[in-house]
PDB file of C-alpha atoms in Angstrom:
ATOM      1  CA  MET D1037      -9.479   3.280  10.829  1.00  0.00           C
ATOM      2  CA  VAL D1038     -10.735  -0.278  10.723  1.00  0.00           C
ATOM      3  CA  THR D1039     -13.914  -0.327  12.785  1.00  0.00           C
ATOM      4  CA  ASP D1040     -17.544  -1.402  12.761  1.00  0.00           C
ATOM      5  CA  LYS D1041     -18.763   1.702  14.586  1.00  0.00           C
ATOM      6  CA  PRO D1042     -20.869   3.701  12.119  1.00  0.00           C
ATOM      7  CA  GLU D1043     -19.676   7.034  13.537  1.00  0.00           C
ATOM      8  CA  ASP D1044     -16.022   6.082  12.910  1.00  0.00           C
ATOM      9  CA  VAL D1045     -16.226   4.274   9.553  1.00  0.00           C
ATOM     10  CA  ASP D1046     -15.589   7.386   7.443  1.00  0.00           C
ATOM     11  CA  ARG D1047     -12.722   8.738   9.544  1.00  0.00           C
ATOM     12  CA  LEU D1048      -9.431   9.135   7.660  1.00  0.00           C
ATOM     13  CA  PHE D1049      -5.958   9.350   9.143  1.00  0.00           C
ATOM     14  CA  ILE D1050      -2.442  10.175   8.083  1.00  0.00           C
ATOM     15  CA  ILE D1051       0.228   7.809   9.329  1.00  0.00           C
ATOM     16  CA  ALA D1052       3.631   9.456   9.358  1.00  0.00           C
ATOM     17  CA  VAL D1053       6.622   7.106   9.476  1.00  0.00           C
ATOM     18  CA  TYR D1054       9.932   8.708  10.412  1.00  0.00           C
ATOM     19  CA  LEU D1055      12.875   6.878   8.852  1.00  0.00           C
ATOM     20  CA  ALA D1056      15.499   8.556  11.059  1.00  0.00           C
ATOM     21  CA  ASP D1057      14.395   6.749  14.204  1.00  0.00           C
ATOM     22  CA  ASP D1058      11.624   4.335  13.064  1.00  0.00           C
ATOM     23  CA  THR D1059       8.938   6.208  14.958  1.00  0.00           C
ATOM     24  CA  VAL D1060       5.301   6.610  13.953  1.00  0.00           C
ATOM     25  CA  ALA D1061       2.733   9.363  14.442  1.00  0.00           C
ATOM     26  CA  VAL D1062      -0.943   9.342  13.477  1.00  0.00           C
ATOM     27  CA  TYR D1063      -2.906  12.468  12.585  1.00  0.00           C
ATOM     28  CA  GLU D1064      -6.517  13.023  11.682  1.00  0.00           C
ATOM     29  CA  PRO D1065      -7.147  15.854   9.244  1.00  0.00           C
ATOM     30  CA  PRO D1066     -10.182  17.968  10.168  1.00  0.00           C
ATOM     31  CA  MET D1067     -13.367  17.168   8.251  1.00  0.00           C
ATOM     32  CA  ARG D1068     -16.026  19.822   7.998  1.00  0.00           C
ATOM     33  CA  ASN D1069     -19.419  19.067   9.523  1.00  0.00           C
ATOM     34  CA  SER D1070     -18.296  15.691  10.864  1.00  0.00           C
ATOM     35  CA  GLY D1071     -18.397  16.552  14.562  1.00  0.00           C
ATOM     36  CA  ILE D1072     -14.768  15.444  14.866  1.00  0.00           C
ATOM     37  CA  ILE D1073     -12.169  18.126  15.389  1.00  0.00           C
ATOM     38  CA  GLY D1074      -9.165  16.236  14.025  1.00  0.00           C
ATOM     39  CA  GLY D1075      -5.553  16.767  14.982  1.00  0.00           C
ATOM     40  CA  LYS D1076      -2.996  14.556  16.644  1.00  0.00           C
ATOM     41  CA  PHE D1077      -4.377  11.043  17.179  1.00  0.00           C
ATOM     42  CA  LEU D1078      -1.117   9.440  18.315  1.00  0.00           C
ATOM     43  CA  GLU D1079       2.012  11.308  19.302  1.00  0.00           C
ATOM     44  CA  ARG D1080       5.272  10.388  17.613  1.00  0.00           C
ATOM     45  CA  GLY D1081       6.885   7.323  19.147  1.00  0.00           C
ATOM     46  CA  LYS D1082       7.804   3.714  18.571  1.00  0.00           C
ATOM     47  CA  ALA D1083       4.855   1.373  18.116  1.00  0.00           C
ATOM     48  CA  LEU D1084       4.931  -2.285  19.123  1.00  0.00           C
ATOM     49  CA  VAL D1085       3.627  -4.975  16.798  1.00  0.00           C
ATOM     50  CA  PRO D1086       0.750  -6.545  18.787  1.00  0.00           C
ATOM     51  CA  GLY D1087       1.643  -9.786  20.529  1.00  0.00           C
ATOM     52  CA  THR D1088       5.401  -9.356  20.041  1.00  0.00           C
ATOM     53  CA  ASP D1089       8.350  -7.529  21.551  1.00  0.00           C
ATOM     54  CA  THR D1090       9.319  -5.931  18.226  1.00  0.00           C
ATOM     55  CA  TYR D1091       8.529  -2.484  16.933  1.00  0.00           C
ATOM     56  CA  TYR D1092       6.963  -1.629  13.612  1.00  0.00           C
ATOM     57  CA  MET D1093       9.594  -0.808  11.017  1.00  0.00           C
ATOM     58  CA  PRO D1094       9.159   1.288   7.832  1.00  0.00           C
ATOM     59  CA  PRO D1095       8.737  -1.762   5.519  1.00  0.00           C
ATOM     60  CA  ASP D1096       5.666  -2.775   7.562  1.00  0.00           C
ATOM     61  CA  PHE D1097       3.825   0.270   6.193  1.00  0.00           C
ATOM     62  CA  PHE D1098       2.713  -0.303   2.609  1.00  0.00           C
ATOM     63  CA  VAL D1099      -0.470   0.145   0.616  1.00  0.00           C
ATOM     64  CA  GLY D1100      -2.818  -2.686   1.522  1.00  0.00           C
ATOM     65  CA  ALA D1101      -1.306  -3.354   4.952  1.00  0.00           C
ATOM     66  CA  THR D1102      -3.311  -3.286   8.144  1.00  0.00           C
ATOM     67  CA  VAL D1103      -1.272  -2.072  11.090  1.00  0.00           C
ATOM     68  CA  THR D1104      -2.525  -2.123  14.653  1.00  0.00           C
ATOM     69  CA  ILE D1105      -1.141   0.720  16.707  1.00  0.00           C
ATOM     70  CA  TYR D1106      -2.062   0.678  20.384  1.00  0.00           C
ATOM     71  CA  SER D1107      -5.033  -1.641  19.829  1.00  0.00           C
ATOM     72  CA  GLN D1108      -6.429   0.433  16.951  1.00  0.00           C
ATOM     73  CA  PRO D1109      -6.176  -1.155  13.481  1.00  0.00           C
ATOM     74  CA  PHE D1110      -5.558   1.082  10.476  1.00  0.00           C
ATOM     75  CA  LYS D1111      -5.777  -0.029   6.835  1.00  0.00           C
ATOM     76  CA  ILE D1112      -3.358   1.803   4.551  1.00  0.00           C
ATOM     77  CA  HIS D1113      -5.194   2.824   1.375  1.00  0.00           C
ATOM     78  CA  LYS D1114      -2.672   5.049  -0.383  1.00  0.00           C
ATOM     79  CA  CYS D1115       0.567   6.930  -0.040  1.00  0.00           C
ATOM     80  CA  ASP D1116       2.061  10.013  -1.598  1.00  0.00           C
ATOM     81  CA  GLN D1117       4.256  10.214  -4.686  1.00  0.00           C
ATOM     82  CA  TYR D1118       7.422  10.952  -2.697  1.00  0.00           C
ATOM     83  CA  THR D1119       6.902   7.812  -0.613  1.00  0.00           C
ATOM     84  CA  LEU D1120       6.387   5.644  -3.714  1.00  0.00           C
ATOM     85  CA  ASN D1121       9.536   7.078  -5.310  1.00  0.00           C
ATOM     86  CA  PHE D1122      11.557   6.538  -2.143  1.00  0.00           C
ATOM     87  CA  MET D1123      10.357   2.949  -1.710  1.00  0.00           C
ATOM     88  CA  GLU D1124      11.127   2.092  -5.338  1.00  0.00           C
ATOM     89  CA  ALA D1125      14.584   3.691  -5.057  1.00  0.00           C
ATOM     90  CA  ASN D1126      15.343   1.508  -2.008  1.00  0.00           C
ATOM     91  CA  PRO D1127      14.062  -1.962  -2.957  1.00  0.00           C
ATOM     92  CA  GLN D1128      16.376  -3.717  -0.495  1.00  0.00           C
ATOM     93  CA  ALA D1129      14.559  -1.989   2.378  1.00  0.00           C
ATOM     94  CA  PHE D1130      11.084  -2.029   0.797  1.00  0.00           C
ATOM     95  CA  PRO D1131      10.610  -5.362  -1.007  1.00  0.00           C
ATOM     96  CA  MET D1132       6.884  -4.706  -1.601  1.00  0.00           C
ATOM     97  CA  ALA D1133       7.876  -1.910  -4.003  1.00  0.00           C
ATOM     98  CA  ASP D1134      10.502  -3.903  -5.935  1.00  0.00           C
ATOM     99  CA  GLY D1135       8.915  -4.476  -9.349  1.00  0.00           C
ATOM    100  CA  GLU D1136      11.637  -6.890 -10.525  1.00  0.00           C
ATOM    101  CA  ALA D1137      11.331  -9.142  -7.460  1.00  0.00           C
ATOM    102  CA  ILE D1138       7.540  -9.092  -7.629  1.00  0.00           C
ATOM    103  CA  LEU D1139       7.559 -10.039 -11.311  1.00  0.00           C
ATOM    104  CA  ALA D1140       9.903 -12.952 -10.570  1.00  0.00           C
ATOM    105  CA  GLY D1141       7.129 -14.440  -8.417  1.00  0.00           C
ATOM    106  CA  VAL D1142       4.414 -14.045 -11.055  1.00  0.00           C
ATOM    107  CA  PRO D1143       3.968 -17.180 -13.185  1.00  0.00           C
ATOM    108  CA  ALA D1144       3.943 -16.978 -16.993  1.00  0.00           C
ATOM    109  CA  GLU D1145       0.303 -18.172 -17.090  1.00  0.00           C
ATOM    110  CA  VAL D1146      -0.706 -14.673 -16.012  1.00  0.00           C
ATOM    111  CA  LYS D1147       0.225 -13.394 -19.484  1.00  0.00           C
ATOM    112  CA  ASP D1148      -2.277 -15.794 -21.083  1.00  0.00           C
ATOM    113  CA  ALA D1149      -4.960 -14.679 -18.629  1.00  0.00           C
ATOM    114  CA  CYS D1150      -4.154 -11.031 -19.451  1.00  0.00           C
ATOM    115  CA  GLU D1151      -4.430 -11.707 -23.182  1.00  0.00           C
ATOM    116  CA  ALA D1152      -7.794 -13.408 -22.664  1.00  0.00           C
ATOM    117  CA  LYS D1153      -9.129 -10.416 -20.705  1.00  0.00           C
ATOM    118  CA  SER D1154      -7.605  -7.648 -22.807  1.00  0.00           C
ATOM    119  CA  PRO D1155      -6.086  -8.509 -26.176  1.00  0.00           C
ATOM    120  CA  GLY D1156      -3.729  -5.905 -27.555  1.00  0.00           C
ATOM    121  CA  GLY D1157      -0.895  -5.863 -25.046  1.00  0.00           C
ATOM    122  CA  LYS D1158      -2.339  -3.569 -22.368  1.00  0.00           C
ATOM    123  CA  ILE D1159      -4.603  -4.290 -19.434  1.00  0.00           C
ATOM    124  CA  ASP D1160      -6.106  -2.033 -16.787  1.00  0.00           C
ATOM    125  CA  VAL D1161      -5.491  -2.669 -13.102  1.00  0.00           C
ATOM    126  CA  VAL D1162      -8.940  -4.121 -12.373  1.00  0.00           C
ATOM    127  CA  ASP D1163      -8.655  -6.691 -15.167  1.00  0.00           C
ATOM    128  CA  PHE D1164      -5.040  -7.384 -14.177  1.00  0.00           C
ATOM    129  CA  ARG D1165      -6.176  -8.210 -10.633  1.00  0.00           C
ATOM    130  CA  ALA D1166      -8.876 -10.509 -12.066  1.00  0.00           C
ATOM    131  CA  ALA D1167      -6.273 -12.233 -14.272  1.00  0.00           C
ATOM    132  CA  LEU D1168      -4.055 -12.778 -11.231  1.00  0.00           C
ATOM    133  CA  GLU D1169      -6.959 -14.284  -9.295  1.00  0.00           C
ATOM    134  CA  GLU D1170      -7.819 -16.644 -12.169  1.00  0.00           C
ATOM    135  CA  VAL D1171      -4.294 -18.049 -12.038  1.00  0.00           C
ATOM    136  CA  GLY D1172      -4.329 -18.173  -8.230  1.00  0.00           C
ATOM    137  CA  VAL D1173      -1.808 -15.389  -7.616  1.00  0.00           C
ATOM    138  CA  SER D1174      -2.456 -13.031  -4.730  1.00  0.00           C
ATOM    139  CA  LEU D1175      -0.561  -9.737  -4.644  1.00  0.00           C
ATOM    140  CA  GLU D1176      -0.776  -6.928  -2.123  1.00  0.00           C
ATOM    141  CA  ASP D1177      -1.992  -3.555  -3.359  1.00  0.00           C
ATOM    142  CA  GLN D1178       1.547  -2.151  -3.038  1.00  0.00           C
ATOM    143  CA  GLN D1179       2.903  -4.892  -5.309  1.00  0.00           C
ATOM    144  CA  VAL D1180       0.290  -4.153  -7.987  1.00  0.00           C
ATOM    145  CA  ILE D1181       1.129  -0.444  -7.713  1.00  0.00           C
ATOM    146  CA  ALA D1182       4.828  -1.252  -8.180  1.00  0.00           C
ATOM    147  CA  LEU D1183       4.097  -3.274 -11.318  1.00  0.00           C
ATOM    148  CA  LEU D1184       1.793  -0.573 -12.656  1.00  0.00           C
ATOM    149  CA  ARG D1185       4.400   2.134 -12.094  1.00  0.00           C
ATOM    150  CA  LYS D1186       7.083   0.024 -13.746  1.00  0.00           C
ATOM    151  CA  TYR D1187       5.103  -1.151 -16.792  1.00  0.00           C
ATOM    152  CA  ASP D1188       2.809   1.814 -17.495  1.00  0.00           C
ATOM    153  CA  ALA D1189       5.143   3.816 -19.722  1.00  0.00           C
ATOM    154  CA  ASP D1190       2.506   6.187 -21.095  1.00  0.00           C
ATOM    155  CA  GLY D1191       0.777   6.903 -17.760  1.00  0.00           C
ATOM    156  CA  THR D1192      -2.670   5.732 -18.846  1.00  0.00           C
ATOM    157  CA  GLY D1193      -3.179   3.374 -15.889  1.00  0.00           C
ATOM    158  CA  SER D1194      -2.781   0.266 -18.044  1.00  0.00           C
ATOM    159  CA  ILE D1195      -0.052  -2.327 -17.661  1.00  0.00           C
ATOM    160  CA  ASP D1196       1.855  -3.290 -20.795  1.00  0.00           C
ATOM    161  CA  TYR D1197       1.893  -7.035 -20.171  1.00  0.00           C
ATOM    162  CA  ASN D1198       3.948  -7.748 -23.315  1.00  0.00           C
ATOM    163  CA  ALA D1199       6.773  -5.592 -21.922  1.00  0.00           C
ATOM    164  CA  MET D1200       6.277  -7.072 -18.461  1.00  0.00           C
ATOM    165  CA  PHE D1201       6.695 -10.682 -19.643  1.00  0.00           C
ATOM    166  CA  ALA D1202       9.308  -9.952 -22.343  1.00  0.00           C
TER     167      ALA D1202
END
């Protein structure tokens, strides 16, 4: 939940997106000793994009996105493994998870910035983000996750930038 209210800052929610009919539901898992019971926050239904006549669609929900559902903004921090796999298997519907398309928009100067930060062919995500910023490239969190999943062959959390720019 994106809010300035101190009592709501630490509240976490689960946003469920149903692909069959493009509906959305929001749940709050119970947190012990928080004073908040948890449960259903928003019943399943279609949600309008604020200020438009269009509904949110599944590609609008990605890591790093802020979605406003019935005047309440939510920042998406993470998603489960199944969701990542599904998004990557359907890049035409989820362009933020298409590693090939994302890489096509990354200039070759990023490789030089990666080498300067981490010589040896591998770079961790934090340094990779810093290298992108140095070159003036801004990627959403979901796009960085897609690149990490595509170019982290050994599962260490480091991007093999030599393989990425080969």
